[in-house]
Tab-separated table of C-alpha atoms in Angstrom:
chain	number	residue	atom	x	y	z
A	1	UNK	CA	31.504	106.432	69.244
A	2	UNK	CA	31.346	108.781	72.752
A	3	UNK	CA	34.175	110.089	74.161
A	4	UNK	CA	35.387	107.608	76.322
A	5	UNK	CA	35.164	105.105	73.405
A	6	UNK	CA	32.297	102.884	74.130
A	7	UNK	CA	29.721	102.792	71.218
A	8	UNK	CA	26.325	104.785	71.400
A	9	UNK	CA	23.608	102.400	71.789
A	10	UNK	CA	20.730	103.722	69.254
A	11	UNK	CA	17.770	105.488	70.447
A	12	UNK	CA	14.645	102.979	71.204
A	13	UNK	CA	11.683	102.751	68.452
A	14	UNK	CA	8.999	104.127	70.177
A	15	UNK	CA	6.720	101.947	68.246
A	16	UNK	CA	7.882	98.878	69.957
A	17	UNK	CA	7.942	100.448	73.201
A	18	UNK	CA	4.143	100.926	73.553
A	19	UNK	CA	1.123	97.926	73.266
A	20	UNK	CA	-0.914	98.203	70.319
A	21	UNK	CA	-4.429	99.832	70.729
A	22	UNK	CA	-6.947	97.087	72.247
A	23	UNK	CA	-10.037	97.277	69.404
A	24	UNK	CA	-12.346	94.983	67.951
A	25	UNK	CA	-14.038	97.557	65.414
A	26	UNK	CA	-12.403	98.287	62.082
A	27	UNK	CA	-10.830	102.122	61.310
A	28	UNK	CA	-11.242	103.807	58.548
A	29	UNK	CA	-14.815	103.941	56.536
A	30	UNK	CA	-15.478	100.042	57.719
A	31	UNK	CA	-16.556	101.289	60.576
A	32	UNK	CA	-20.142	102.304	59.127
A	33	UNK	CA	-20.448	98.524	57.726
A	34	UNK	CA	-20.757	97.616	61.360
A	35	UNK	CA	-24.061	97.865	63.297
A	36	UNK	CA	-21.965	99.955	65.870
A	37	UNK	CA	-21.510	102.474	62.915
A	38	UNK	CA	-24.588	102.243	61.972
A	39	UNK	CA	-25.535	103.253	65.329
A	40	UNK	CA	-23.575	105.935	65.840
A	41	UNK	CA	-24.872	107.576	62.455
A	42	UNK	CA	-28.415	106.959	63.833
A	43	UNK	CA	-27.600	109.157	67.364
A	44	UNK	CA	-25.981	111.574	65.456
A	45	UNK	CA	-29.087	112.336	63.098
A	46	UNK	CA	-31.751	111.281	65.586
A	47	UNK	CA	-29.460	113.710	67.894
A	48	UNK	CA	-29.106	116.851	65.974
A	49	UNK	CA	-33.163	116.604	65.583
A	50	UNK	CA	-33.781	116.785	69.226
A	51	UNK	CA	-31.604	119.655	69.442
A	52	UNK	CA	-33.032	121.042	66.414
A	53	UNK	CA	-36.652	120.597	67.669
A	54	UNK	CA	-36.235	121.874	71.306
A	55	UNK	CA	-34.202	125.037	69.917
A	56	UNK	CA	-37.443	125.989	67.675
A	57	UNK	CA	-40.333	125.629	70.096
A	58	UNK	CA	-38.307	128.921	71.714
A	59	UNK	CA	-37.692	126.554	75.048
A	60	UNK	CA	-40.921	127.577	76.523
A	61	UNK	CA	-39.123	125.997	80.052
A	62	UNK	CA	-35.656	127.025	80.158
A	63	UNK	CA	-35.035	125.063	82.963
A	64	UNK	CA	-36.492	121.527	82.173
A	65	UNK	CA	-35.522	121.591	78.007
A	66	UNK	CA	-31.947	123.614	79.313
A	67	UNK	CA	-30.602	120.727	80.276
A	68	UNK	CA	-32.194	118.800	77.147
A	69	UNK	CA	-30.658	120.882	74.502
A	70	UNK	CA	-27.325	120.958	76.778
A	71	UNK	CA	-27.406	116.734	76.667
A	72	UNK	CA	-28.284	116.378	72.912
A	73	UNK	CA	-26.044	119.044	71.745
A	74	UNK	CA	-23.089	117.830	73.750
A	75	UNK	CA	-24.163	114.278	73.059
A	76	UNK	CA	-24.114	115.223	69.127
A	77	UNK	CA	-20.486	116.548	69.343
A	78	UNK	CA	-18.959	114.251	70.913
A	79	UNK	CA	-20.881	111.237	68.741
A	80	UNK	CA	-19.107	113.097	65.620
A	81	UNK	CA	-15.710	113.060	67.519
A	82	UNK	CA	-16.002	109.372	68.005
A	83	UNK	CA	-17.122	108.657	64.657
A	84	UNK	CA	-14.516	111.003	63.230
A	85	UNK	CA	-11.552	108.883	65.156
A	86	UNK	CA	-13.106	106.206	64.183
A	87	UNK	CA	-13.299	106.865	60.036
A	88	UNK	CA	-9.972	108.813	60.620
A	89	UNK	CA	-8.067	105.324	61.674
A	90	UNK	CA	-6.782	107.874	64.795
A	91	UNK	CA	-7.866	104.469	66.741
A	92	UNK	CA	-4.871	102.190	65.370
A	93	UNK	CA	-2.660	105.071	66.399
A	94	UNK	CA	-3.530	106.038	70.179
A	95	UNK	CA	-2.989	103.230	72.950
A	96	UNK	CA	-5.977	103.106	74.516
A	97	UNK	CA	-8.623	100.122	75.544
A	98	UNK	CA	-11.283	101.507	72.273
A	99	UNK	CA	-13.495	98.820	73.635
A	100	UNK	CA	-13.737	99.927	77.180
A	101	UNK	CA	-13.675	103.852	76.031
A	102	UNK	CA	-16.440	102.674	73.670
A	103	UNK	CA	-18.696	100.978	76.195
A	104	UNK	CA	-17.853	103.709	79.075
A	105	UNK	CA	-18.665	106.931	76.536
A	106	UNK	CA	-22.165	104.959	75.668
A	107	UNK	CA	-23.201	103.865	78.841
A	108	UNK	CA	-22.997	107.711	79.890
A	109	UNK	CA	-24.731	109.171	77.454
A	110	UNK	CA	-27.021	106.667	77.583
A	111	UNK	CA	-27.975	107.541	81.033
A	112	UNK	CA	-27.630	111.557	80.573
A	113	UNK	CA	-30.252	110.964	77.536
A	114	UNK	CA	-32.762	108.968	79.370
A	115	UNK	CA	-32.762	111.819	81.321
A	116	UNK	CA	-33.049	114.163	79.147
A	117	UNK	CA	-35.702	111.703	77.303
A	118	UNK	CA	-37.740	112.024	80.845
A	119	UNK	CA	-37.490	115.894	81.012
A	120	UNK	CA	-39.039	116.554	77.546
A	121	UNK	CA	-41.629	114.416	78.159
A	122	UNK	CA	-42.150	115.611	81.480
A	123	UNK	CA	-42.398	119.762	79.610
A	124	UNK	CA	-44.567	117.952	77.018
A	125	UNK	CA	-47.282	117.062	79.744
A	126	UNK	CA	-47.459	120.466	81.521
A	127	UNK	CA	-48.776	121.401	78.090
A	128	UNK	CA	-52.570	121.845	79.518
A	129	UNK	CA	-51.383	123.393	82.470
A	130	UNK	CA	-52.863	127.343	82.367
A	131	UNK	CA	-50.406	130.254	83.701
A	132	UNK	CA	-51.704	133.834	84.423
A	133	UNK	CA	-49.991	135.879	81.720
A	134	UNK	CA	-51.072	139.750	82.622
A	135	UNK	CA	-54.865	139.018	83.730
A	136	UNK	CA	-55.560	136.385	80.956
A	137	UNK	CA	-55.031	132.901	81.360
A	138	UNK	CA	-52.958	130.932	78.794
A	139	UNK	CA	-51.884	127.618	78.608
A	140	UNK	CA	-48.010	127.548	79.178
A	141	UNK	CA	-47.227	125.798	75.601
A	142	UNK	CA	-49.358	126.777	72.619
A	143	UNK	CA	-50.083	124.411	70.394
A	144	UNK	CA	-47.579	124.880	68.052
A	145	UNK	CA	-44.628	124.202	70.797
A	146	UNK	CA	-47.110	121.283	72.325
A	147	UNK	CA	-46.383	119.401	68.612
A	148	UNK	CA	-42.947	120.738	67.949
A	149	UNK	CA	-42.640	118.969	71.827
A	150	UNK	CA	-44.338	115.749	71.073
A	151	UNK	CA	-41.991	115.433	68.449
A	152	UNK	CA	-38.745	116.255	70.162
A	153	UNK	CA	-39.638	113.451	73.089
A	154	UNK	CA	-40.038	111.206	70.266
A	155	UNK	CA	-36.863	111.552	69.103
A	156	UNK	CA	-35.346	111.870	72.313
A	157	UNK	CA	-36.759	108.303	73.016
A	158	UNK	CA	-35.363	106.994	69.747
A	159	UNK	CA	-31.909	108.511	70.443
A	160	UNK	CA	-31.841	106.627	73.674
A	161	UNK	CA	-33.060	103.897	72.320
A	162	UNK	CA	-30.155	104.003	69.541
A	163	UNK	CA	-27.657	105.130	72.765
A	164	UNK	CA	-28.799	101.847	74.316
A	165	UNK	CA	-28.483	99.845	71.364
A	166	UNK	CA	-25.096	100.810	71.029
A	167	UNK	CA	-24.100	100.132	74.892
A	168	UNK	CA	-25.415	96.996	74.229
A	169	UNK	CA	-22.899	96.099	71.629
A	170	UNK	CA	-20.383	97.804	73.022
A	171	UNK	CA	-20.778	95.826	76.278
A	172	UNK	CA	-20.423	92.338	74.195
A	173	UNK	CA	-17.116	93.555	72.918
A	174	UNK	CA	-15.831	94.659	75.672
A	175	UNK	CA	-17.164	91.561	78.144
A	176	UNK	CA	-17.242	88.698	75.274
């Protein structure tokens, strides 16, 4: 009872005060029984070799495969963010539209890694293309870089492809 006599109304459960999350995908370790999981896993390892590849032919163009490693490292932390709300169950727990945030986060990396996709492949073709280096001239990737470069556009293309994949799904569950 107050002061004046008039009960105290109890405090209001802030669990019934808010919508529950909007999510098709299961929480918790489901999550990599879905194709959507299995997606995500894919990116992430597909990913982290991109980054992995550009980083070790020394980024012979700093400002074309720049912007590569910047996309696929920044793409591969936030892919382990979402998969780590995901397997955490954070989902069930933050009131948000996961099906919308799912198709919006995939849709733009999809885009920044098609461009990133078209940027390797573009360094990868100046590979016969012969720079003066102190009175001798030498092709601007040797032929180590040209493979290690080959490769990373390779995986770049399968990332995207796995980035696309996933929009794809994500865009059925959000627009059913």
């Amino acid at each position: 009872m107050s002061a004046g006599g008039a009960p105290v109304p109890p405090p209001p459960n802030p669990a019934v005060s808010f919508p529950a999350p909007r999510i098709t995908l299961p929480a918790g370790p489901d999550i990599l029984r879905t194709y959507s999981g299995a997606f995500v896993c894919l990116e992430i390892l597909f990913g982290g070799l991109v980054w992995i590849l550009v980083a070790s032919s020394n980024v012979p163009l700093p400002l074309l495969q720049g912007w590569v490693m910047f996309v696929s490292v920044t793409a591969f932390i936030f892919s382990l963010l979402f998969l780590g709300v995901f397997l955490s169950g954070m989902v069930t727990q933050i009131d948000a539209n996961w099906n919308f945030l799912d198709f919006a986060y995939h849709f733009t990396v999809f885009v920044f890694y098609f461009g990133a996709f078209l940027l390797e492949a573009a360094a990868t073709s100046l590979h016969d293309l012969h720079c003066n280096v102190t009175m001798a001239v030498q092709p601007l990737l040797s032929d180590n870089q040209y493979n290690i470069n080959v490769a990373a556009t390779i995986f770049a293309f399968v990332t995207t492809a796995c980035y696309g994949c996933s929009l794809g799904l994500a865009l059925r569950r959000w627009r059913p």
